[in-house]
PDB file of N, CA and C in Angstrom:
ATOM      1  N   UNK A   1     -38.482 -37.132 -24.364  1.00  0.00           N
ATOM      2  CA  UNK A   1     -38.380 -36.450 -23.074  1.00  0.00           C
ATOM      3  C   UNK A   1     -39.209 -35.172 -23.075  1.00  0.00           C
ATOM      4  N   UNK A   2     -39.989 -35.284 -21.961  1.00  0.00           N
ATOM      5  CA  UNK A   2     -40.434 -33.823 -21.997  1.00  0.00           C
ATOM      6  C   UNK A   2     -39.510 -32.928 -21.731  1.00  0.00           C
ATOM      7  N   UNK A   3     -40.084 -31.335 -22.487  1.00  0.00           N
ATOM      8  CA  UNK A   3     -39.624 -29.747 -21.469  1.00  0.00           C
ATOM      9  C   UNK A   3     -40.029 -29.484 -20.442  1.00  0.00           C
ATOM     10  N   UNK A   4     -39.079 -29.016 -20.078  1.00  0.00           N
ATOM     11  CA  UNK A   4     -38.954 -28.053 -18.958  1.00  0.00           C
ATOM     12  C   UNK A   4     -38.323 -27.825 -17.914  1.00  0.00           C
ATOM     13  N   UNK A   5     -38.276 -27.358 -16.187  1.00  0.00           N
ATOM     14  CA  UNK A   5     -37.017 -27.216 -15.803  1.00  0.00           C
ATOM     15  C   UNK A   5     -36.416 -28.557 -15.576  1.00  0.00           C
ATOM     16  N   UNK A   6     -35.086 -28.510 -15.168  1.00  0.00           N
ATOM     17  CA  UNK A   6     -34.609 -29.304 -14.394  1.00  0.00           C
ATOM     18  C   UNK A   6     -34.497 -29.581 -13.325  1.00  0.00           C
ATOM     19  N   UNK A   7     -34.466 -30.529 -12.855  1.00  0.00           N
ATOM     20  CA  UNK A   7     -34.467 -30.880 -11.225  1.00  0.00           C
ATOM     21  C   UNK A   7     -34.002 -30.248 -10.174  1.00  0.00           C
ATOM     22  N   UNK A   8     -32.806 -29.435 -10.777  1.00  0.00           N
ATOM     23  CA  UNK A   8     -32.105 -28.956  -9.662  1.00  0.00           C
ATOM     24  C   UNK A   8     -32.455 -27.526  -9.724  1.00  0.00           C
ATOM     25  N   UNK A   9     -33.133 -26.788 -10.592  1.00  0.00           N
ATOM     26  CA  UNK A   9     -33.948 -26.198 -11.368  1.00  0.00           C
ATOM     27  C   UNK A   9     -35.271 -25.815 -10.135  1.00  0.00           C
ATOM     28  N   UNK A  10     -35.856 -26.959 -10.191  1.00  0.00           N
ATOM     29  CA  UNK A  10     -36.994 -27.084  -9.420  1.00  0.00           C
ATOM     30  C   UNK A  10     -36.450 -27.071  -7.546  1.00  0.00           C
ATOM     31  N   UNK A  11     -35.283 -27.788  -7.812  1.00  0.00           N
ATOM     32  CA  UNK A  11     -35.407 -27.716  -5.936  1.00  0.00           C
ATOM     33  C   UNK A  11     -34.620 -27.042  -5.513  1.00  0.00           C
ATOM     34  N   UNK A  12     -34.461 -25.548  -6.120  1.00  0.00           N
ATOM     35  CA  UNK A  12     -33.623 -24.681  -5.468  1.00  0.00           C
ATOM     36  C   UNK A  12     -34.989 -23.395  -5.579  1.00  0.00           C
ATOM     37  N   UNK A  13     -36.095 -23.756  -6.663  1.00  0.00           N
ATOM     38  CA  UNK A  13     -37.248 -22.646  -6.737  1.00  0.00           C
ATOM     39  C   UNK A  13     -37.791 -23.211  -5.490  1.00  0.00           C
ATOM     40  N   UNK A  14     -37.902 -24.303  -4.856  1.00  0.00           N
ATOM     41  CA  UNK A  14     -38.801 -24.784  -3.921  1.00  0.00           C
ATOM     42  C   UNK A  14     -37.936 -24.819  -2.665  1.00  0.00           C
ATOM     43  N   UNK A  15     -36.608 -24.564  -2.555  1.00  0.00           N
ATOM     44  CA  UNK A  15     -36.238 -24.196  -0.968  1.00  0.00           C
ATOM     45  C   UNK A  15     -35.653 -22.791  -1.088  1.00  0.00           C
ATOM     46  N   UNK A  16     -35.953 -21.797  -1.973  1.00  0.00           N
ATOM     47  CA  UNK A  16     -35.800 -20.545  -2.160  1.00  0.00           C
ATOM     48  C   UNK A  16     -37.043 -19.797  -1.014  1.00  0.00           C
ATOM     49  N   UNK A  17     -35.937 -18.653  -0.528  1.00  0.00           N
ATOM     50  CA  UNK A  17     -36.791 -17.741   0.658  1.00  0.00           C
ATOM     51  C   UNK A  17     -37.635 -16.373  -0.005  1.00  0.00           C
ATOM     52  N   UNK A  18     -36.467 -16.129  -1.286  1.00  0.00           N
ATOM     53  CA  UNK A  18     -36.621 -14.874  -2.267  1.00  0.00           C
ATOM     54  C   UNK A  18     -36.082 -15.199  -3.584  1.00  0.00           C
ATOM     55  N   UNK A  19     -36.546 -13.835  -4.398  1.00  0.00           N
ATOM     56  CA  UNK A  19     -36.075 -14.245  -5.842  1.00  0.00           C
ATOM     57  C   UNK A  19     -35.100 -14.409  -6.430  1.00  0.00           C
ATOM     58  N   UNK A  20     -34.132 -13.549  -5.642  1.00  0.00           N
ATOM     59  CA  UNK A  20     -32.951 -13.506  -5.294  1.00  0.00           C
ATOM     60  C   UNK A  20     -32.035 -14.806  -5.362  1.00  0.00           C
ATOM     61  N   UNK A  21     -32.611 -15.684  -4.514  1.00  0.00           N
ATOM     62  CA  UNK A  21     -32.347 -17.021  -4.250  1.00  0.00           C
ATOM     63  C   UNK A  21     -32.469 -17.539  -5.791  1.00  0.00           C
ATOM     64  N   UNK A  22     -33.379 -17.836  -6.430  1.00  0.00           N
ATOM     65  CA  UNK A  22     -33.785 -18.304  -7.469  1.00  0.00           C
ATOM     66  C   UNK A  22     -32.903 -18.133  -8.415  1.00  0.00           C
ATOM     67  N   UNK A  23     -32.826 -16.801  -8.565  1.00  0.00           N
ATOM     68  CA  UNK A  23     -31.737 -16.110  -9.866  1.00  0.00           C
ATOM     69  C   UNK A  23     -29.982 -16.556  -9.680  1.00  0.00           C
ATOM     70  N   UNK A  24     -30.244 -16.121  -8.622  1.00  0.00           N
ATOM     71  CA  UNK A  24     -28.248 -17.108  -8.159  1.00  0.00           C
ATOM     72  C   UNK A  24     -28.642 -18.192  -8.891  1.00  0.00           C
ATOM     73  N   UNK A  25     -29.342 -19.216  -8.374  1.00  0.00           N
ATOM     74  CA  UNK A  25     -29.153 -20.615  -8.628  1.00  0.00           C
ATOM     75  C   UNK A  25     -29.237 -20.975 -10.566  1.00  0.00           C
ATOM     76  N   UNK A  26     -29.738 -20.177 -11.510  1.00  0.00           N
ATOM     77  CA  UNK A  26     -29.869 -19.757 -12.477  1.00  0.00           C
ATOM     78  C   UNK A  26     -28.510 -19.144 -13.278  1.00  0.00           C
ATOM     79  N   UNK A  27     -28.301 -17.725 -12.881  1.00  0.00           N
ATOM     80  CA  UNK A  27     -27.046 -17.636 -12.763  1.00  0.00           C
ATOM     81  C   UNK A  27     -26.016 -17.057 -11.339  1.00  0.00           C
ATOM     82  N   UNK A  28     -24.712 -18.167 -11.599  1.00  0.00           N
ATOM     83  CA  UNK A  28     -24.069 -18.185 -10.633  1.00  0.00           C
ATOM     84  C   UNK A  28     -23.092 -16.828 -10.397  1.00  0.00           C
ATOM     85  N   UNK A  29     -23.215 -16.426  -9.658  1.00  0.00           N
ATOM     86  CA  UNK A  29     -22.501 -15.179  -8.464  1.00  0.00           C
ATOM     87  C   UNK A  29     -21.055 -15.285  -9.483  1.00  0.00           C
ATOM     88  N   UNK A  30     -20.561 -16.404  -9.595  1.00  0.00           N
ATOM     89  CA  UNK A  30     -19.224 -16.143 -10.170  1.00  0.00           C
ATOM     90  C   UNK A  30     -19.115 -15.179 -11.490  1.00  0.00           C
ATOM     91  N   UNK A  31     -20.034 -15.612 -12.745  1.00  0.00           N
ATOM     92  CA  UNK A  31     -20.442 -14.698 -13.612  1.00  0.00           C
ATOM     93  C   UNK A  31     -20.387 -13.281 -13.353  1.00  0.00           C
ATOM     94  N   UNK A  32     -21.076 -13.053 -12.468  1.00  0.00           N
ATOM     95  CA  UNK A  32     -21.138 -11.041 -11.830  1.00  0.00           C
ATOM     96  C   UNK A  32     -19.444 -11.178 -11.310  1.00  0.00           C
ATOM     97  N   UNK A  33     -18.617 -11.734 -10.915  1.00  0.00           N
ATOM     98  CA  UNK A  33     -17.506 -11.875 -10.412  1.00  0.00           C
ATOM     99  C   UNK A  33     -16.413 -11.400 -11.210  1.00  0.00           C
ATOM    100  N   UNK A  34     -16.982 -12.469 -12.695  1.00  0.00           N
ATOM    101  CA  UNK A  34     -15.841 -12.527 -14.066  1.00  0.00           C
ATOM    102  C   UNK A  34     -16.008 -11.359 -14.496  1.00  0.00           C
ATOM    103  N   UNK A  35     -17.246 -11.186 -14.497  1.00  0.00           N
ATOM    104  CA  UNK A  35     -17.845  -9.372 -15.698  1.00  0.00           C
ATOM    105  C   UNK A  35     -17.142  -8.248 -14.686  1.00  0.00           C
ATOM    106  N   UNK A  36     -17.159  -8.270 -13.561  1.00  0.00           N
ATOM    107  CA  UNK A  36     -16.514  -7.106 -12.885  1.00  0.00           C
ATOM    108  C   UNK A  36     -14.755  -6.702 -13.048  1.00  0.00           C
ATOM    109  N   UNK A  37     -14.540  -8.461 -12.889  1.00  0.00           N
ATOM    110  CA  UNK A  37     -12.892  -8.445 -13.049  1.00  0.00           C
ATOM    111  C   UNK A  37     -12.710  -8.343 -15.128  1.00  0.00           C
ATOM    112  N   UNK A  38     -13.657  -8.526 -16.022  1.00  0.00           N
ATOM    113  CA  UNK A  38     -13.367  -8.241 -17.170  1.00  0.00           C
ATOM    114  C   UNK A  38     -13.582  -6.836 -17.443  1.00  0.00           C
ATOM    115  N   UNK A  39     -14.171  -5.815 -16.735  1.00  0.00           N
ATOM    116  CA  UNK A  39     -14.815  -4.567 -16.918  1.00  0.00           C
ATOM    117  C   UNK A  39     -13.048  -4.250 -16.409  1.00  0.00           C
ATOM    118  N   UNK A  40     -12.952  -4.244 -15.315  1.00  0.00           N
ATOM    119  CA  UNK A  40     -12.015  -3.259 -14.766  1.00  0.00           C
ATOM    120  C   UNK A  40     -10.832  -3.245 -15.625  1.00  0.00           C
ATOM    121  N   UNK A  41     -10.180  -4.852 -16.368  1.00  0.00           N
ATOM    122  CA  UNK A  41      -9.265  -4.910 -16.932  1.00  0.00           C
ATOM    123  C   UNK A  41      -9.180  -4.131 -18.467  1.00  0.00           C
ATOM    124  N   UNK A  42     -10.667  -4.382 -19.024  1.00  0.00           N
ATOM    125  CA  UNK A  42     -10.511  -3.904 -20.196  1.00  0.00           C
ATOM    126  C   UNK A  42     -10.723  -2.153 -19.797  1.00  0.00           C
ATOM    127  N   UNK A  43     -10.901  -1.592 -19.074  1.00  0.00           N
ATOM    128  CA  UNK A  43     -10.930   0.276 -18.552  1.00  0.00           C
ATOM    129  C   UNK A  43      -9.598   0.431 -18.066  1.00  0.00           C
ATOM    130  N   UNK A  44      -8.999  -0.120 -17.248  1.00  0.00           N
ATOM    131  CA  UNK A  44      -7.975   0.288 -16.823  1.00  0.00           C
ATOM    132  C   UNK A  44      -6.544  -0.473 -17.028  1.00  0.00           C
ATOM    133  N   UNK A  45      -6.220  -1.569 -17.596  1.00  0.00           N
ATOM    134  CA  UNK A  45      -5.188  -2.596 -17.571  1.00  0.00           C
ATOM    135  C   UNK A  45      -5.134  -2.875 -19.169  1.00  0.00           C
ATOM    136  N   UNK A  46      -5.548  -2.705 -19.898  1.00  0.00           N
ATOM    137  CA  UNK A  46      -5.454  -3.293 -21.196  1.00  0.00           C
ATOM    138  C   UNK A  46      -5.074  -1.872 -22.506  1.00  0.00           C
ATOM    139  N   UNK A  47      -3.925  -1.606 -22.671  1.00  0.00           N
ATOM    140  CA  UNK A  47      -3.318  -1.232 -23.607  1.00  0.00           C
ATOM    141  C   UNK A  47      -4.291  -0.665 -24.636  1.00  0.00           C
ATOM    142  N   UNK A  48      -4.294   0.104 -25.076  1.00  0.00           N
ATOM    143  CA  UNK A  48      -4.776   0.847 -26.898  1.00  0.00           C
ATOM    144  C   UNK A  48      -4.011   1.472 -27.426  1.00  0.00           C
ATOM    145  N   UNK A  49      -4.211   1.854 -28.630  1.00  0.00           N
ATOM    146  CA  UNK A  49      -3.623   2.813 -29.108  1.00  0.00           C
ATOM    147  C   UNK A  49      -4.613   3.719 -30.312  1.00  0.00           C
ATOM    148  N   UNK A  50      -5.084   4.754 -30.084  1.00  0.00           N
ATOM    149  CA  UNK A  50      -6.040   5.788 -30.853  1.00  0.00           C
ATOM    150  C   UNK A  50      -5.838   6.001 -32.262  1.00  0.00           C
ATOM    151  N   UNK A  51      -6.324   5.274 -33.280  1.00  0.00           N
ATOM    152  CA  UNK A  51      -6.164   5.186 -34.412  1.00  0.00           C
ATOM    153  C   UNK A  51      -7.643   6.469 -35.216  1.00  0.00           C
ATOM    154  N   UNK A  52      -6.936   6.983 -36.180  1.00  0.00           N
ATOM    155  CA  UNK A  52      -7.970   7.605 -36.879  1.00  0.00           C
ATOM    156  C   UNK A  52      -9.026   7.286 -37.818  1.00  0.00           C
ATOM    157  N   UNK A  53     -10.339   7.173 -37.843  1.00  0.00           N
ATOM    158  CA  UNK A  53     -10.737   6.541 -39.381  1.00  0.00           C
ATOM    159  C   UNK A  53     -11.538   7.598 -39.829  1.00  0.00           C
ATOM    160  N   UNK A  54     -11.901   7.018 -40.653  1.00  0.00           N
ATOM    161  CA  UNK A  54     -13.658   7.470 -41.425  1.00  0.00           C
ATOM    162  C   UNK A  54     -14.571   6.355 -41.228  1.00  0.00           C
ATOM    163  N   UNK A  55     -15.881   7.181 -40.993  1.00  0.00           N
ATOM    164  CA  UNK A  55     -17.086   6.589 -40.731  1.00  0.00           C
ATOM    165  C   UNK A  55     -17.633   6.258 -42.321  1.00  0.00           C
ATOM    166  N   UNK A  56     -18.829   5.360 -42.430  1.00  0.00           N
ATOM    167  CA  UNK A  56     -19.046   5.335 -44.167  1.00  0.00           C
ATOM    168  C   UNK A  56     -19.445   6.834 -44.625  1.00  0.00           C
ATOM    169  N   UNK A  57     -19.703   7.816 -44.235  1.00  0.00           N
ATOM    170  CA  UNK A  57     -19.989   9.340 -44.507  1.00  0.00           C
ATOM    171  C   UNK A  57     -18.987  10.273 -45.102  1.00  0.00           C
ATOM    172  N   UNK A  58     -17.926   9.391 -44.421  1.00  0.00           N
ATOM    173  CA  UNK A  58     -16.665  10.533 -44.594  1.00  0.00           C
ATOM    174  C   UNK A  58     -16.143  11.382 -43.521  1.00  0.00           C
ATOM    175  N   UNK A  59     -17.233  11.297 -42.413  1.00  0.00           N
ATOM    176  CA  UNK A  59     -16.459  12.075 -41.392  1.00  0.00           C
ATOM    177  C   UNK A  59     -15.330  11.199 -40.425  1.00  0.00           C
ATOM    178  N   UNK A  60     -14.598  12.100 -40.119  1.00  0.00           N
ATOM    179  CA  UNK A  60     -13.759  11.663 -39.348  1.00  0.00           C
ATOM    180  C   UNK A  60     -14.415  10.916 -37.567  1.00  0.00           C
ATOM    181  N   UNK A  61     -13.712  10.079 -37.471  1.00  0.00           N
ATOM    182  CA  UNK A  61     -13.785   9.498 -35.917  1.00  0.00           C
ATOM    183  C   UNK A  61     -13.031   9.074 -35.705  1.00  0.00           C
ATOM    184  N   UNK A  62     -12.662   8.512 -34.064  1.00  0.00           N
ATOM    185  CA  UNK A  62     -11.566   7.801 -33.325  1.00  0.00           C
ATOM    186  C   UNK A  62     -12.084   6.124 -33.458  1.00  0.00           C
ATOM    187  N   UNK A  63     -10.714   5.486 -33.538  1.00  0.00           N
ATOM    188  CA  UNK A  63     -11.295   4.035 -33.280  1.00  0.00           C
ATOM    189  C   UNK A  63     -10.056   3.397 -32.470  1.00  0.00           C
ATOM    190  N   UNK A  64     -10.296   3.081 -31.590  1.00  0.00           N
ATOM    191  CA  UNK A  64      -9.424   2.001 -30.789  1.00  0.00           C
ATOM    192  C   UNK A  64      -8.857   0.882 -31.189  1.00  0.00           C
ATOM    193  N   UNK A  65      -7.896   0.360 -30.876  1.00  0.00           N
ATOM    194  CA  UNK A  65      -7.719  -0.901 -31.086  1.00  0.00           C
ATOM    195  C   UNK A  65      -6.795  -1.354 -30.024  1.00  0.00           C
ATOM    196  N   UNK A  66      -6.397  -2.748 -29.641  1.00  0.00           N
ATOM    197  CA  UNK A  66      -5.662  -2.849 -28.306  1.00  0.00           C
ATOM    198  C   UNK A  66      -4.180  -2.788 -29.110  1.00  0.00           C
ATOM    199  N   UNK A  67      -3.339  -2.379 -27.748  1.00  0.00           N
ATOM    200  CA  UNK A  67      -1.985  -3.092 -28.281  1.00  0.00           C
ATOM    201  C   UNK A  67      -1.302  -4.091 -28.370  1.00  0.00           C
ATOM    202  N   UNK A  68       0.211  -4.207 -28.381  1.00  0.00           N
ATOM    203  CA  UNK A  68       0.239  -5.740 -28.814  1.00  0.00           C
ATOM    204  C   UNK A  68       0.108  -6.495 -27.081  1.00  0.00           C
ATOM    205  N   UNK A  69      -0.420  -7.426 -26.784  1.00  0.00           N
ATOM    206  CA  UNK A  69      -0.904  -8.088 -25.639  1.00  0.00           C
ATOM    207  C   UNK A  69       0.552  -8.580 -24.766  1.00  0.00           C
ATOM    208  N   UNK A  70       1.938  -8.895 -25.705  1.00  0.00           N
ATOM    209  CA  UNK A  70       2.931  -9.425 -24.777  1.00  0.00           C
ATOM    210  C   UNK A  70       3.911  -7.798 -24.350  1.00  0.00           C
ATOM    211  N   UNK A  71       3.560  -7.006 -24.442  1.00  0.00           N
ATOM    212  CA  UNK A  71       4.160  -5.756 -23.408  1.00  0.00           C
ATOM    213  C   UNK A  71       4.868  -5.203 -24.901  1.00  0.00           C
ATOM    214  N   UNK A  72       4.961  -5.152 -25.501  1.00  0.00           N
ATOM    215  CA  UNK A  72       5.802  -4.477 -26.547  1.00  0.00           C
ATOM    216  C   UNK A  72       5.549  -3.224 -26.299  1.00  0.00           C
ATOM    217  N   UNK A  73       6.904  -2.529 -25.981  1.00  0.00           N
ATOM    218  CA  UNK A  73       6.234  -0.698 -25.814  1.00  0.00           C
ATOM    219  C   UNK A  73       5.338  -0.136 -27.507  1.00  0.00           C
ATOM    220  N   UNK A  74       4.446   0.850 -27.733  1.00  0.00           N
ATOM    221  CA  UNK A  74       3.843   0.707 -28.948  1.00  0.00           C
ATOM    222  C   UNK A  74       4.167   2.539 -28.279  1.00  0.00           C
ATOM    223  N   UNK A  75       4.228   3.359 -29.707  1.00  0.00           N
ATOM    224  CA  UNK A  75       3.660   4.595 -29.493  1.00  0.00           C
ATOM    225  C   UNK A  75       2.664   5.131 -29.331  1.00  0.00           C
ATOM    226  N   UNK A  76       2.838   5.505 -28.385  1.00  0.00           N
ATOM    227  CA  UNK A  76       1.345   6.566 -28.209  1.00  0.00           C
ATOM    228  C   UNK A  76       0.025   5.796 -27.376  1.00  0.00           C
ATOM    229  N   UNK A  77       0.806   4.376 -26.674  1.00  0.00           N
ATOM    230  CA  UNK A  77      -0.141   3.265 -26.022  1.00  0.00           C
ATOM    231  C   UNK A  77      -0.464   4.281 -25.045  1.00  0.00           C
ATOM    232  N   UNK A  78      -2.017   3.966 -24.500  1.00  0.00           N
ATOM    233  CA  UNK A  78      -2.483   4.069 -23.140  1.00  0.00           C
ATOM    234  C   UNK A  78      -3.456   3.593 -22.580  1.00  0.00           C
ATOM    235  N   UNK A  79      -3.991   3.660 -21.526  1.00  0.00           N
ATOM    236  CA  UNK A  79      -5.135   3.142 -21.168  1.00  0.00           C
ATOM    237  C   UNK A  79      -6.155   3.460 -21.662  1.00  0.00           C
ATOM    238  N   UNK A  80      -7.534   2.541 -21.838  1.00  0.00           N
ATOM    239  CA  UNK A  80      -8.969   3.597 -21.929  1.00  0.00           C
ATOM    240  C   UNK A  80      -9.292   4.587 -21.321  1.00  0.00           C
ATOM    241  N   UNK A  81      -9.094   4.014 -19.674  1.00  0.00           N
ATOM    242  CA  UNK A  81      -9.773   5.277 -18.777  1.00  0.00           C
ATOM    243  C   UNK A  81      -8.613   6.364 -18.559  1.00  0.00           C
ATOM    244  N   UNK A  82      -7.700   6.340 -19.497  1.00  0.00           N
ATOM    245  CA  UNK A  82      -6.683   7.391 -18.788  1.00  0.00           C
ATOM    246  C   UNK A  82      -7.135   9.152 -18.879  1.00  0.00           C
ATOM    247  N   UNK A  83      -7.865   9.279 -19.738  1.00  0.00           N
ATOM    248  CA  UNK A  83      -8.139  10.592 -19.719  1.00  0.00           C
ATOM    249  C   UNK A  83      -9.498  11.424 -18.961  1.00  0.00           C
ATOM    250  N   UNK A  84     -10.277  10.138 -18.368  1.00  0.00           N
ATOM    251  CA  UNK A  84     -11.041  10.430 -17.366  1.00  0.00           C
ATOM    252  C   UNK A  84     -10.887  10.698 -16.328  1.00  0.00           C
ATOM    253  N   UNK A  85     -11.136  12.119 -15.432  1.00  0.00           N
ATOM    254  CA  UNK A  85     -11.168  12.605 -14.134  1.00  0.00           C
ATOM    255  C   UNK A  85     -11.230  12.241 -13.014  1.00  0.00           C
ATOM    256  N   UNK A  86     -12.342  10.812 -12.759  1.00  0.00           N
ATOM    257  CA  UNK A  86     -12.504  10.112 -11.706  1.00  0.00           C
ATOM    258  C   UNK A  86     -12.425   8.608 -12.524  1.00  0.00           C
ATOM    259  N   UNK A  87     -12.376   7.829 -11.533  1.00  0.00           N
ATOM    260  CA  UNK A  87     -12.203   6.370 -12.168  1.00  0.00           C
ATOM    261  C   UNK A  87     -13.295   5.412 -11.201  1.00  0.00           C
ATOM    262  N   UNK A  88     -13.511   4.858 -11.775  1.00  0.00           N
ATOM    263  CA  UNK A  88     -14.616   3.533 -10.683  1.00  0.00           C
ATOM    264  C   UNK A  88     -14.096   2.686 -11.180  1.00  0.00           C
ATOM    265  N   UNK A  89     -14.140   1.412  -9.995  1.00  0.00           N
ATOM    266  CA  UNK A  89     -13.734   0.083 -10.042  1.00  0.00           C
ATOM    267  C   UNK A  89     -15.481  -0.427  -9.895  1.00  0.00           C
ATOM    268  N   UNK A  90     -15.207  -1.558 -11.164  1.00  0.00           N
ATOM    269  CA  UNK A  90     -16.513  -2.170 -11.025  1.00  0.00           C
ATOM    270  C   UNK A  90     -16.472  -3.546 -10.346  1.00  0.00           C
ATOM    271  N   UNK A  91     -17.018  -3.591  -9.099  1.00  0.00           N
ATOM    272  CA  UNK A  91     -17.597  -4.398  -7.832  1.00  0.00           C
ATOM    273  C   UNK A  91     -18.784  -5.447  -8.861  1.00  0.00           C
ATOM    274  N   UNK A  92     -18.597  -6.660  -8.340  1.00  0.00           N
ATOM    275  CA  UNK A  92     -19.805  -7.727  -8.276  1.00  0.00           C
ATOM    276  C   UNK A  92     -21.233  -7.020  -8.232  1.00  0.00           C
ATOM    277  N   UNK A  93     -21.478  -6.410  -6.613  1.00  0.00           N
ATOM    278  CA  UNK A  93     -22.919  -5.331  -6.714  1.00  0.00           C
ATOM    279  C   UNK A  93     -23.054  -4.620  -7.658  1.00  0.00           C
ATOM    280  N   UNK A  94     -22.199  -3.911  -8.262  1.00  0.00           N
ATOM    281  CA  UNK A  94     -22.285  -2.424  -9.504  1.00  0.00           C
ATOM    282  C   UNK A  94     -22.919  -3.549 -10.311  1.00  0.00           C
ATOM    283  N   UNK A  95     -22.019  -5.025 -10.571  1.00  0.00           N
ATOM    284  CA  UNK A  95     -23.031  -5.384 -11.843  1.00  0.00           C
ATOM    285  C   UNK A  95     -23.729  -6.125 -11.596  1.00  0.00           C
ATOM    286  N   UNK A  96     -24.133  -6.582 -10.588  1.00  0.00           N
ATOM    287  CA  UNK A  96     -25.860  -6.916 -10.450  1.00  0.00           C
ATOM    288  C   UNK A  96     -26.919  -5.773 -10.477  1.00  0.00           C
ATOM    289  N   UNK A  97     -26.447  -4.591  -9.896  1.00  0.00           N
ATOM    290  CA  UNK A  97     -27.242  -3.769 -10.280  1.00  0.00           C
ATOM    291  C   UNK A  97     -27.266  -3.021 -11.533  1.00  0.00           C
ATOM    292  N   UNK A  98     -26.009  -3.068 -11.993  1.00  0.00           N
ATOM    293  CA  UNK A  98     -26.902  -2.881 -13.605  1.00  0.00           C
ATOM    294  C   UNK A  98     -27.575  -3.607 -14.575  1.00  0.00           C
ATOM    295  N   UNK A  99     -27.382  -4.932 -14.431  1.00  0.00           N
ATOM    296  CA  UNK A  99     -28.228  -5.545 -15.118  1.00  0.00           C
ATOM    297  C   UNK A  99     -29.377  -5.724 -14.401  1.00  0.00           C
ATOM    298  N   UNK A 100     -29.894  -5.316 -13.404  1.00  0.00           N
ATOM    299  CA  UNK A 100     -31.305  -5.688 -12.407  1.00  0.00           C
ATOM    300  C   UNK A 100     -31.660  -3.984 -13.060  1.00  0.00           C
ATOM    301  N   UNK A 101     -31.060  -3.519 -13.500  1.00  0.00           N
ATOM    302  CA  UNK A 101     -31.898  -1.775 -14.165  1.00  0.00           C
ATOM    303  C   UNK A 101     -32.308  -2.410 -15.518  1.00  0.00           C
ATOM    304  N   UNK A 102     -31.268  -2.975 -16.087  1.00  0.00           N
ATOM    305  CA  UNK A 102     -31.656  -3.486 -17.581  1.00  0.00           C
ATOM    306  C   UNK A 102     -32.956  -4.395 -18.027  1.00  0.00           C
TER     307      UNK A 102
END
């Protein structure tokens, strides 16, 4: 068999108006959908708890880790974004446009 696109590949580049068009059909809208609803959950909905380590140097740093996933109260749990000032919800657009910067 030869390479190259596929059919459906080809007849969505050939009744495409813009590039736009093209790239949906490539990847699907739902993807930017999942990454928005996985962004927001893991910033704002998903449990941590601030553990201390060492880096290989020796200095000290913070390292995250989640908590336990079925609700167990844990000490000292909180959100990621809890200590940030303003909060954004990440929208479908936010991440098409950041990966169209990337």
């Amino acid at each position: 068999p030869l390479a190259g696109p596929s059919q459906t590949t080809i007849a969505a580049a050939r009744a495409a108006v813009s590039l736009a068009d093209i790239f949906l059909a490539i990847v699907p809208l739902l993807f930017f959908e999942q990454v928005a609803e996985w962004t927001n959950k893991y910033g704002y909905k998903d449990w941590v708890v601030e553990k201390r380590g060492q880096d290989p140097d020796g200095n000290e740093k913070k390292q995250y880790y989640s908590a336990l996933p079925d609700g167990v109260p844990t000490p000292g749990r909180r959100h990621r974004a809890d200590k940030l000032k303003k909060k954004y919800k990440a929208t479908t657009g936010y991440v098409m446009a950041w990966i169209a910067v990337l």
